[in-house]
Amino acid sequence: MISNKYQVSDERGYIDIQDHAIIGNLHTAAVISIDASVESYCIPNFDSPSVFARVLDKNKVDLHRLNAFCDETNTVTPRVVILASRHRFPSTLSKHTSQVRMSYPPTNSRFLSEQGVVSVTGDELSPAYERVMFADPDSLDFLPRKKGAPRSKKANHPLQNWLVRRVEVIRGQVPVRMECAPAFNYARDEHTMEIVSDESISPLEQPQDKVVFKSKCLNLDLRYVVETNLDRQPPDHAGKAAPACSVFFKELDLRPQGHKGLSTYCDFTMGEGNIVTFILRDVPSSESNQSDILKAGALAEKARSRGDDRDAVLRGAAALRPVDDPLLTIQLAAQLLQETNDYWTSWIGKSTYKGLWREAVHRSALALKLLTFEPTGAIVASPTFSLPEFIGGTRNWDYRASWIRDASFTLYALIRLGFTDEATAYMDFIYKRLEEKNPDGSLQIMYTIHGTKDLEEVELDHLEGHKGSRPVRIGNGAADHLQLYSKVMMWVAIDRGIRLSEKRSLPCPRRNEWYQARDTLYEEIMNKGYNKELGFFAQSYEDQDVLDASLLVMPLVFFSPPTEPRFLSTLKHILKTPEKGGLTANGLVFRYDTNKTQDGVGGEEGEDSQSGEGNAEGSINQINNAGAFSLTTLWAVEALGRAGHYEPGLLDQAVSMFEDFLGFGNHCGLFSEEISAAGEGLGNAVQGFTHVTLISAAYNLSRNLGHY
């Protein structure tokens, strides 16, 4: 679910979590808002310090914004009242924004107004590319990728750390503003800003400037290339000359708002067919030296005087530049976008999924692929950090690490769809961790994406958090915790050990003891875990009156058949509304009644001073405030579907519930960790576990419906 309109003329606060898209390049990711702002971006890796993080502080940690209405930072904004819409390229991770943004590798945003339409396109290829079109503006965002690039640090695309944003006017004429206000190292480091001559453009073009940002640990520059495209116009517009489009960077001082250095902006007017591509990159270590630049200019001048072919001149000039600092040309911008689209289209084209809801499944598969860190094979739980599970609450965690549990589920989902390379890469990652196991022989529950154990948790007190949800955390203090599992999952661990031994013919000298331990635990759970009076499996042996939706996993892990009477009774209790003692509201399933129990993590779920503790109304309020888990909702769908194989009525209910859930996805088919009673996304997004479970639910529903 997404908001359908943002007035750019209004003072801009926070954009809702669900109104963001994600673009990525298997090294890092950027969060793009519905109004074409880069609101979170870490360079060069998922867990690197951010340079944009406005989603966590609307004043201090700014963004890269493109807008058609002159407002805010690191944005491109049409300077007229507009309606935002967004869409995605079906088989890619490009985002297209039409005053609305999309996510995944390339995304596209479109800004619609009576004056015109602008499109913004962006993506993270080797670089990151965003395309925006205004005045009938349209935008596309992406971080570049190269098709067929092997998984190796040495094989990194030389333009890996580029963020590309392409703005194109489809119809009419629109004034546009671009603002870029980086805040280095989570807005902790000071920086300088300088507008200088851009020596990376073609020697055949007129001189233009670029912006250089320098901080203690990272330097960035912002460049652009202008082109005109009239071929794509409809017949009644074809052949019209586009008005001249001139871009000039200017100084923007946001230090009074808490910024630690100067920013930049440019106001320019775009006409039909105008395209401006902005590229933000880390400054390459091997920038061309002055002698090469002068030599290229002299050769270009000599070639022009001889009347040489333009392409030949460009090839000669390009040959003098290092591979990580090529000439910035129209052709290069187009190549990056094409290679990025080719990469993601080729990858998803290998899917073997033939079931129903194919687009939703494939969007989820792309989301899971986005979470992989190519250099090591690690998989992050989420590419975002410190987004709140409850607006105004304290449960704000950093998920930019690799949990062994989460990664295993992610790989299972991808293998199910025919993607096996990711599993091979992750096994390499795990084998290396086994070589570095703890003194007692154990593994940690999580590692950094680089394979290290250092996940120190730090609170960034200078940031106010998303909509005032503090503290903002980086790192994760749970890294050295002992992971506690439920009794059911203990049964699963023993059962899978037995299955692994039998399937792979591995030695198991105490096989009979394993069988006995598993079966004894099963009988214990069935007898002690079930509340006969209330008719459901309880959260624990001690809390017999607490209903917990995590028990929906029982048939999914083959602990019990889906039609086992005690489980079915539990399922039906969970699907009741909170008013009737259940956990389901608006088709969404809450984990448990937070008025009756807590998970011990800290920071109350659904914090509310008017909890009404001790009565039914209080329980309902607590549930509504907490947010429903996407994970438990999809577990309910799959449990219903499995039971529906024997009871058709339950299968129909599962289909209806699943399709209702899909309606809570955003414009890119992405889902957050939790969903509030009002439909607002909560928690970190994209959340891998959610998309894993969506794939599983769709797969099993399709199979039970006879479509797989």
CSV table of N, CA and C in Angstrom, one decimal, residues 61 98 127 170 213 233 248 279 334 354 459 490 560 587 658:
chain,number,residue,atom,x,y,z
A,61,VAL,N,20.5,14.9,8.1
A,61,VAL,CA,21.1,13.9,7.2
A,61,VAL,C,20.3,13.9,5.9
A,98,SER,N,7.4,9.0,-11.4
A,98,SER,CA,6.7,10.1,-12.0
A,98,SER,C,6.2,10.9,-10.9
A,127,PRO,N,27.7,1.5,-11.2
A,127,PRO,CA,27.4,2.7,-10.5
A,127,PRO,C,25.9,2.7,-10.0
A,170,ILE,N,9.0,14.2,-20.8
A,170,ILE,CA,8.2,13.5,-21.8
A,170,ILE,C,7.2,14.4,-22.6
A,213,PHE,N,32.8,16.9,-3.2
A,213,PHE,CA,32.6,16.9,-1.8
A,213,PHE,C,33.8,16.1,-1.2
A,233,GLN,N,9.0,10.6,-29.1
A,233,GLN,CA,7.8,11.4,-29.0
A,233,GLN,C,6.7,10.8,-29.9
A,248,PHE,N,23.6,24.7,-14.1
A,248,PHE,CA,24.7,25.4,-13.5
A,248,PHE,C,24.6,25.1,-12.0
A,279,ILE,N,25.2,12.0,-12.1
A,279,ILE,CA,26.0,10.8,-11.6
A,279,ILE,C,26.8,11.3,-10.3
A,334,ALA,N,23.9,5.7,-21.4
A,334,ALA,CA,22.9,4.7,-22.0
A,334,ALA,C,23.4,3.3,-21.8
A,354,LYS,N,6.5,-21.7,-12.1
A,354,LYS,CA,5.4,-21.8,-13.1
A,354,LYS,C,4.1,-21.6,-12.4
A,459,GLU,N,24.7,3.8,19.5
A,459,GLU,CA,23.6,4.7,19.3
A,459,GLU,C,24.0,6.1,18.8
A,490,MET,N,13.3,-26.7,18.5
A,490,MET,CA,14.2,-27.7,19.0
A,490,MET,C,13.9,-29.1,18.4
A,560,SER,N,3.6,-31.1,12.6
A,560,SER,CA,2.3,-31.7,12.7
A,560,SER,C,1.6,-31.6,11.3
A,587,GLY,N,-7.2,-8.7,8.0
A,587,GLY,CA,-6.5,-9.7,7.3
A,587,GLY,C,-5.0,-9.8,7.6
A,658,PHE,N,-4.3,-14.2,1.0
A,658,PHE,CA,-3.0,-13.9,0.4
A,658,PHE,C,-3.1,-12.7,-0.6
